[in-house]
mmCIF file of C-alpha atoms in Angstrom:
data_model
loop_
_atom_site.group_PDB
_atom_site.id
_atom_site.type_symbol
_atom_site.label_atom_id
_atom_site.label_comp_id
_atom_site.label_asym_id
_atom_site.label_seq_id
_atom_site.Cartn_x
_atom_site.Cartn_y
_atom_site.Cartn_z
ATOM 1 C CA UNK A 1247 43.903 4.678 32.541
ATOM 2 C CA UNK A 1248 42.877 6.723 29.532
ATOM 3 C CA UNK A 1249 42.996 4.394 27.737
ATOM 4 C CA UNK A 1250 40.208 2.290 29.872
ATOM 5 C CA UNK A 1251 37.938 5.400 29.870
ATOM 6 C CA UNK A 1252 38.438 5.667 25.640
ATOM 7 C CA UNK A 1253 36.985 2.255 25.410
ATOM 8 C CA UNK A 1254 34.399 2.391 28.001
ATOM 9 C CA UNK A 1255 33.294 5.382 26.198
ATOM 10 C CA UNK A 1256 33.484 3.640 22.770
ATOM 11 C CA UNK A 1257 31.317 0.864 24.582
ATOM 12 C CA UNK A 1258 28.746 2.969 25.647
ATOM 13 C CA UNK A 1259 28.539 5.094 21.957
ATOM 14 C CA UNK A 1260 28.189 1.503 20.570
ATOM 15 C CA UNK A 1261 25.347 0.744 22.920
ATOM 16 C CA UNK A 1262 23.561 3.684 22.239
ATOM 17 C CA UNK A 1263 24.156 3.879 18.311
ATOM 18 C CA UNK A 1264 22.660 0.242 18.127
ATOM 19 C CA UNK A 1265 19.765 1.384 20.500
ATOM 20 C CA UNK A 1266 19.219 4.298 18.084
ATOM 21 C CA UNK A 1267 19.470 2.296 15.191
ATOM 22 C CA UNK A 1268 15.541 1.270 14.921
ATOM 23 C CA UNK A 1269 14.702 5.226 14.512
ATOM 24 C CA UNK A 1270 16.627 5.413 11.034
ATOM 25 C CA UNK A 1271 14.341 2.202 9.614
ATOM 26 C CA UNK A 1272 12.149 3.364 6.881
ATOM 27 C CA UNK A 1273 8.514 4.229 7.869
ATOM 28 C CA UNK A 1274 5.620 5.907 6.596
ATOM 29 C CA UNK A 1275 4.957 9.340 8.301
ATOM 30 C CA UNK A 1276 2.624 10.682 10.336
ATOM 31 C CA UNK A 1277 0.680 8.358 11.949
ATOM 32 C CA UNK A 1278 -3.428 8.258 10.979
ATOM 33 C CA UNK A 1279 -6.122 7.075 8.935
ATOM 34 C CA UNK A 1280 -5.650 7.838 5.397
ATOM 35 C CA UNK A 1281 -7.493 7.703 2.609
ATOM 36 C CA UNK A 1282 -6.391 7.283 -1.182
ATOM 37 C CA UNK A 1283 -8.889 6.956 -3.957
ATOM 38 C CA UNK A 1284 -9.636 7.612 -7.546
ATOM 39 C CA UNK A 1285 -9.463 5.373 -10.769
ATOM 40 C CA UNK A 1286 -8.514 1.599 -10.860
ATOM 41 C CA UNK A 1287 -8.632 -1.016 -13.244
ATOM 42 C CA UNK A 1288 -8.992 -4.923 -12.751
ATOM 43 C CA UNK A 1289 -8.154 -6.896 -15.850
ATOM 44 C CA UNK A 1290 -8.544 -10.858 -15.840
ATOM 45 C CA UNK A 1291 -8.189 -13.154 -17.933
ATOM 46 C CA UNK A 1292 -5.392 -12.083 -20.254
ATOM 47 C CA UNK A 1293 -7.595 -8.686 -20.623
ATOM 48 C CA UNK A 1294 -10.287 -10.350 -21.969
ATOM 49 C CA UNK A 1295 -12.125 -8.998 -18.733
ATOM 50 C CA UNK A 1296 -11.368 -5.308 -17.923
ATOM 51 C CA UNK A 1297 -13.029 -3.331 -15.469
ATOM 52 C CA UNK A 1298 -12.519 0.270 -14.602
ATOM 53 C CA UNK A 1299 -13.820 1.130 -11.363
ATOM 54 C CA UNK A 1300 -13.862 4.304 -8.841
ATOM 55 C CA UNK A 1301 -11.758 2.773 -5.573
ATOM 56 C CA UNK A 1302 -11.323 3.672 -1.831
ATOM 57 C CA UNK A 1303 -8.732 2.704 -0.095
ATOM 58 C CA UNK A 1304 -8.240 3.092 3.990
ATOM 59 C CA UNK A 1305 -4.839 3.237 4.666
ATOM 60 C CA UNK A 1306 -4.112 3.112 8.592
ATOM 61 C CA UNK A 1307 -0.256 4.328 9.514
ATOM 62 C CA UNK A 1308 0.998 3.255 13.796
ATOM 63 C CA UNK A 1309 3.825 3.731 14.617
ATOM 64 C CA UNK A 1310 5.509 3.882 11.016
ATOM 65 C CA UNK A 1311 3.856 1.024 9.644
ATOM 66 C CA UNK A 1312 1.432 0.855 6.585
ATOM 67 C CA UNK A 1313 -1.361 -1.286 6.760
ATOM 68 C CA UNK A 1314 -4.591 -1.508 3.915
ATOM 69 C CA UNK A 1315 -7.771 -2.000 5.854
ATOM 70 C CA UNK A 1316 -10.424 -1.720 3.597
ATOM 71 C CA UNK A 1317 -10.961 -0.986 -0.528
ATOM 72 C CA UNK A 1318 -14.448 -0.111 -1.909
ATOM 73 C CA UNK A 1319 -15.058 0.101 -5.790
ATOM 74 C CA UNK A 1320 -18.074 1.613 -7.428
ATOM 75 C CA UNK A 1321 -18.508 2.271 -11.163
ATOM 76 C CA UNK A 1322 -16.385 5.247 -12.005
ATOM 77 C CA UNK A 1323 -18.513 8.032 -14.551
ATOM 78 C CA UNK A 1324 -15.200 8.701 -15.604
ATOM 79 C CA UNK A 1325 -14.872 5.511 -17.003
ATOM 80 C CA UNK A 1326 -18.086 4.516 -18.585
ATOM 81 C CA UNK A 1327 -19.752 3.764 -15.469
ATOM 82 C CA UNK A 1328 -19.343 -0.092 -15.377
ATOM 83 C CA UNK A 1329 -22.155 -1.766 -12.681
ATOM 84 C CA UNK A 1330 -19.649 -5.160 -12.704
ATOM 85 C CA UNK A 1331 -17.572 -2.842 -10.223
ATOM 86 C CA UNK A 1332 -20.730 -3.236 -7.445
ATOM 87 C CA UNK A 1333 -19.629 -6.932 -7.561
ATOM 88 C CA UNK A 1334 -15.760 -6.588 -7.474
ATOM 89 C CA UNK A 1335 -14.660 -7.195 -3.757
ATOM 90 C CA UNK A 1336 -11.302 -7.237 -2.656
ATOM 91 C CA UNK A 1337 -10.872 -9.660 0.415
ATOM 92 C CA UNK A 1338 -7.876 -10.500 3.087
ATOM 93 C CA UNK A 1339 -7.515 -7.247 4.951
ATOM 94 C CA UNK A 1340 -4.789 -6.097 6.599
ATOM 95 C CA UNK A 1341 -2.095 -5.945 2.995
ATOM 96 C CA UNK A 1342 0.931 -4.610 4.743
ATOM 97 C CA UNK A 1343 2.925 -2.174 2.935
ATOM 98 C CA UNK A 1344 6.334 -2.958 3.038
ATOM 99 C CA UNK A 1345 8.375 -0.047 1.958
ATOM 100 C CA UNK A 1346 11.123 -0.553 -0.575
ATOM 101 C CA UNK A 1347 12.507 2.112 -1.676
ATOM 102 C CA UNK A 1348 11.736 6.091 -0.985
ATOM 103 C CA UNK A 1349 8.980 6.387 -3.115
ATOM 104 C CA UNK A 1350 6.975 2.696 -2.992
ATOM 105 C CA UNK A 1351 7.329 -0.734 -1.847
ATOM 106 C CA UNK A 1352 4.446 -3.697 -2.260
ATOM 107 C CA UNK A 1353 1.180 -3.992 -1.119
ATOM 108 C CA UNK A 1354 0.913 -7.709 0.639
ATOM 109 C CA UNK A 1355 -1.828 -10.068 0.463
ATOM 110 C CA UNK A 1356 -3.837 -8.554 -1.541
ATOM 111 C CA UNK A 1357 -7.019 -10.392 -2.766
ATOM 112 C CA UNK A 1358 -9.361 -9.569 -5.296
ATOM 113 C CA UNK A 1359 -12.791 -12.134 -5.519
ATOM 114 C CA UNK A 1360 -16.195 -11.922 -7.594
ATOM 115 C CA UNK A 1361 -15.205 -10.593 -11.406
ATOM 116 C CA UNK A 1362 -18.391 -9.768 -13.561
ATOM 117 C CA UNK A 1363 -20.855 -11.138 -11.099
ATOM 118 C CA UNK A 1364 -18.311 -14.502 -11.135
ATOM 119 C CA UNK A 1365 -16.475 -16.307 -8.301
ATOM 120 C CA UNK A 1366 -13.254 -15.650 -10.202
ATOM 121 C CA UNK A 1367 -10.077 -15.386 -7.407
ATOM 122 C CA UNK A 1368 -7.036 -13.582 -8.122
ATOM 123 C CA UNK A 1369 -4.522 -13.439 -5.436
ATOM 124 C CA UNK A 1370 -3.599 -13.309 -2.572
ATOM 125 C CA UNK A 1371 -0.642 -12.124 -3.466
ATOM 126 C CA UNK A 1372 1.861 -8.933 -3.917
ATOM 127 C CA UNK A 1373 1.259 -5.866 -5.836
ATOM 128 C CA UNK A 1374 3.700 -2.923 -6.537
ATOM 129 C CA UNK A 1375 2.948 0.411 -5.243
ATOM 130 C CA UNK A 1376 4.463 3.835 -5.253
ATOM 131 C CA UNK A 1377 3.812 6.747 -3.235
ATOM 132 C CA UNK A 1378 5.106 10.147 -4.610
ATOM 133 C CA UNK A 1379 3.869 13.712 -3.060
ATOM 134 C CA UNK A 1380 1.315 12.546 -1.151
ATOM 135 C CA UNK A 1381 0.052 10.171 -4.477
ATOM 136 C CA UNK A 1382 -0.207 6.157 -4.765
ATOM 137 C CA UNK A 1383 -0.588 4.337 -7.231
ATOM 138 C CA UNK A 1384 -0.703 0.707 -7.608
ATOM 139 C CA UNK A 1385 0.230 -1.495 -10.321
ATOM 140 C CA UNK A 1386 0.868 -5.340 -10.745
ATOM 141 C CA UNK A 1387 -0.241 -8.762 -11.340
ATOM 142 C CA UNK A 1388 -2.088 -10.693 -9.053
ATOM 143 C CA UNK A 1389 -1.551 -14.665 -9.093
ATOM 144 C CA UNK A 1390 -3.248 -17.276 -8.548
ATOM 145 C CA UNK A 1391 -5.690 -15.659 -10.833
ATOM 146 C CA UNK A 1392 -4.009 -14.071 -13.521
ATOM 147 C CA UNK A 1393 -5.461 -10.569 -12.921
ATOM 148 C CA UNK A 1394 -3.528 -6.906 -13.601
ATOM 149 C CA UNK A 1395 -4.390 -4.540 -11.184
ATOM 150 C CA UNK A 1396 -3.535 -0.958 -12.145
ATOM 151 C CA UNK A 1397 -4.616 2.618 -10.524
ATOM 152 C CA UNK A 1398 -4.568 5.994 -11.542
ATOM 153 C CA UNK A 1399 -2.796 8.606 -9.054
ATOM 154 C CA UNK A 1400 -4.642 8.534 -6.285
ATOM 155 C CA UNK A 1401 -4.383 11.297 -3.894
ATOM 156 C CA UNK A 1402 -3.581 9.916 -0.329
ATOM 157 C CA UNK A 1403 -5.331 12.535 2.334
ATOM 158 C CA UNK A 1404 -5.076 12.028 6.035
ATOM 159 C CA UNK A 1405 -6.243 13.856 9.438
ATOM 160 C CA UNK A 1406 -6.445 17.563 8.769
ATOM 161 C CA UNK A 1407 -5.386 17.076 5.167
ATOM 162 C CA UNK A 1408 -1.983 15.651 6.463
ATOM 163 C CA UNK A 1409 -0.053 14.045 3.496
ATOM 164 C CA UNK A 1410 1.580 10.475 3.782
ATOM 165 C CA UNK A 1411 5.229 10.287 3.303
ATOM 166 C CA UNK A 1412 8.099 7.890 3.346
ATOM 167 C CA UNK A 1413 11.092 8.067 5.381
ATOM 168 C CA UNK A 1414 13.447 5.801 3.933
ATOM 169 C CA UNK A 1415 17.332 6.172 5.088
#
């Protein structure tokens, strides 16, 4: 009869690990609207086209997953002011953020259209990303398209000045 009871209790600890098991996925942490911005560059054209650019990005975090809903670029006085960024749009909203690892993952779907006043396209596609004390950057190609995007650290701030983490197990 103990022996019943041992594995009726090693049934239900099964049960309930496996139940638990979705809380130890990796997730971003807390919940909000976040905001990350600073310096990035878009480069097309094997470089022959390079344009640094002030960017905001809105980050929005339920329930442990990363979503991009909107990026804004401006010219950047930091980097010689450049009015092309006024024309640079970036298109396809919501990129996921898959995490990775415990400091990044990849940005998905992201689109980048109107270079330099052009219709040049570049994307949709993956781009790199890592997120270390409460910092992103991004960094990667973008094909179709042939363009490099790269950022500076951009600080990533959130309700009350909350700072995005990941939890990765």
């Amino acid at each position: 009869m103990t022996f019943v009871k041992s594995i009726a209790a090693c049934g239900v600890l099964a049960v309930g690990m496996l139940a638990a098991a979705p809380s130890f996925a990796s997730h971003f942490t807390p919940d909000g609207t976040f905001t990350a911005s600073g310096s990035t560059n878009l480069s097309a054209l094997g470089g022959a086209i390079r344009i640094p650019c002030h960017s905001v990005f809105t980050i929005q975090v339920t329930g442990g997953v990363g979503v991009v809903t909107n990026a804004v670029f401006s010219p950047d006085p930091a980097n010689g002011n450049n009015p092309n960024c006024n024309n640079l749009q970036a298109t396809n909203f919501n990129w996921a953020l898959n995490i990775t690892s415990a400091t990044g993952g990849v940005a998905q779907g992201v689109k980048v259209v109107g270079i330099n006043g052009n219709p040049v396209t570049c994307g949709a596609g993956p781009v790199p990303l890592t997120l270390n004390n409460g910092v992103a950057t991004f960094n990667g190609q973008l094909n179709p398209g042939a363009c490099a995007v790269s950022s500076g650290n951009l600080p990533v701030v959130g309700p009350g000045g909350a700072t995005l983490s990941i939890v990765y197990p």
